[in-house]
Short mmCIF file of C-alpha atoms in Angstrom, two decimals:
data_model
loop_
_atom_site.label_atom_id
_atom_site.label_comp_id
_atom_site.label_asym_id
_atom_site.label_seq_id
_atom_site.Cartn_x
_atom_site.Cartn_y
_atom_site.Cartn_z
CA PRO A 71 141.53 -17.46 172.03
CA ALA A 72 139.01 -15.46 174.03
CA SER A 73 137.90 -13.61 170.80
CA LEU A 74 136.05 -16.74 169.73
CA GLY A 75 133.43 -15.67 172.23
CA ASN A 76 132.41 -12.96 169.80
CA LEU A 77 131.25 -15.53 167.23
CA LYS A 78 127.67 -15.48 168.33
CA ASN A 79 126.29 -17.89 165.69
CA LEU A 80 129.00 -20.51 166.21
CA VAL A 81 127.44 -24.01 166.61
CA GLN A 82 130.59 -26.21 166.64
CA LEU A 83 134.05 -25.56 168.01
CA GLU A 84 136.63 -28.36 167.67
CA VAL A 85 140.03 -27.30 168.73
CA PHE A 86 141.27 -30.65 170.04
CA SER A 87 145.04 -31.23 169.93
CA ASN A 88 145.89 -27.61 169.09
CA ARG A 89 148.36 -26.94 171.89
CA LEU A 90 146.01 -24.52 173.66
CA THR A 91 147.52 -23.36 177.01
CA ASP A 92 146.49 -21.32 179.99
CA SER A 93 142.88 -21.57 181.20
CA LEU A 94 139.52 -21.81 179.40
CA PRO A 95 138.37 -18.40 178.25
CA THR A 96 135.33 -17.20 180.23
CA GLU A 97 134.25 -15.30 177.10
CA TRP A 98 133.30 -18.61 175.44
CA GLY A 99 130.39 -18.72 177.84
CA ALA A 100 128.59 -16.23 175.64
CA LEU A 101 128.40 -18.77 172.81
CA ASP A 102 124.71 -19.61 173.46
CA LYS A 103 124.19 -21.34 170.13
CA LEU A 104 127.18 -23.63 170.54
CA GLN A 105 126.20 -27.29 170.33
CA THR A 106 129.59 -29.08 170.34
CA LEU A 107 132.74 -28.02 172.16
CA ASP A 108 135.77 -30.32 171.78
CA ILE A 109 138.96 -29.14 173.52
CA GLU A 110 140.49 -32.55 174.26
CA TYR A 111 144.31 -33.06 174.15
CA ASN A 112 145.23 -29.49 175.03
CA PRO A 113 147.56 -28.70 177.91
CA ILE A 114 145.14 -26.19 179.50
CA ASP A 115 144.85 -25.70 183.24
CA GLY A 116 142.41 -24.30 185.79
CA SER A 117 138.80 -25.36 185.93
CA VAL A 118 135.58 -25.08 183.87
CA PRO A 119 134.33 -21.48 184.26
CA VAL A 120 130.84 -21.02 185.64
CA GLU A 121 130.24 -18.72 182.67
CA TYR A 122 129.91 -21.82 180.56
CA SER A 123 126.42 -22.14 181.92
CA GLY A 124 125.63 -19.49 179.21
CA MET A 125 126.15 -22.19 176.52
CA THR A 126 122.46 -23.10 176.73
CA SER A 127 122.43 -25.14 173.50
CA LEU A 128 125.50 -27.20 174.33
CA ARG A 129 124.85 -30.89 173.62
CA GLU A 130 128.43 -32.36 173.49
CA PHE A 131 131.40 -31.27 175.59
CA TYR A 132 134.73 -33.08 175.26
CA LEU A 133 137.32 -32.14 177.84
CA SER A 134 139.46 -35.20 178.38
CA ASN A 135 143.27 -35.32 178.30
CA THR A 136 143.68 -31.73 179.49
CA GLY A 137 145.00 -30.33 182.70
CA ILE A 138 141.54 -29.29 183.92
CA GLU A 139 141.02 -29.92 187.60
CA GLY A 140 138.50 -29.34 190.33
CA ALA A 141 134.77 -29.56 189.96
CA VAL A 142 132.54 -28.72 187.07
CA PRO A 143 130.05 -26.05 188.23
CA GLU A 144 126.58 -27.50 188.50
CA GLU A 145 125.26 -24.57 186.47
CA VAL A 146 127.22 -25.95 183.46
CA CYS A 147 125.08 -29.17 183.60
CA ALA A 148 122.24 -27.87 181.43
CA ASP A 149 119.33 -30.04 180.36
CA SER A 150 120.55 -29.81 176.74
CA LEU A 151 123.96 -31.47 177.63
CA GLN A 152 123.80 -35.01 176.34
CA PHE A 153 127.37 -36.11 176.29
CA PHE A 154 130.16 -34.77 178.49
CA VAL A 155 133.56 -36.47 178.72
CA VAL A 156 136.23 -35.33 181.18
CA ASP A 157 139.31 -36.83 182.92
CA CYS A 158 138.44 -38.90 185.93
CA ASN A 159 140.23 -36.51 188.27
CA VAL A 160 137.52 -33.91 187.55
CA VAL A 161 134.46 -33.90 189.84
CA CYS A 162 131.32 -33.79 187.66
CA THR A 163 127.81 -34.81 188.46
CA CYS A 164 126.54 -34.56 184.84
CA CYS A 165 129.46 -36.26 183.05
CA SER A 166 128.61 -39.08 180.62
CA ARG A 167 132.02 -40.69 181.06
CA CYS A 168 135.33 -40.03 182.64
CA VAL A 169 138.61 -40.96 180.91
CA GLU A 170 141.75 -42.23 182.56
CA GLU A 171 144.79 -40.09 181.77
CA GLY A 172 146.41 -40.93 178.44
CA THR A 173 143.45 -42.77 176.98
CA SER A 174 140.97 -41.74 174.35
CA GLY A 175 137.77 -39.99 175.17
CA ARG A 176 135.83 -41.19 172.13
CA ALA A 177 136.54 -42.80 168.80
CA ARG A 178 137.49 -40.50 165.97
#
């Protein structure tokens, strides 16, 4: 939910496989202390909002096995971002690895 964007001290958000739908909330871009964002395995759609460039502490971003399409805005590719996993159909210049549909983005 968009209201998670109000949790200003949040450092880790793992909502993988929670049946999230619709698009990624732009409000999450205000989470400037967030270090890990894992939203894999959710049937979300749309693209990565440019507001996510506000996540200046983000080190890990897991976005595979979703319905996200298009290109990841260059502004989201912060220097702090160390590991970024998306589906291979997403255009991303800073992604660590792309994942073929239906396969695992990382070992759990």
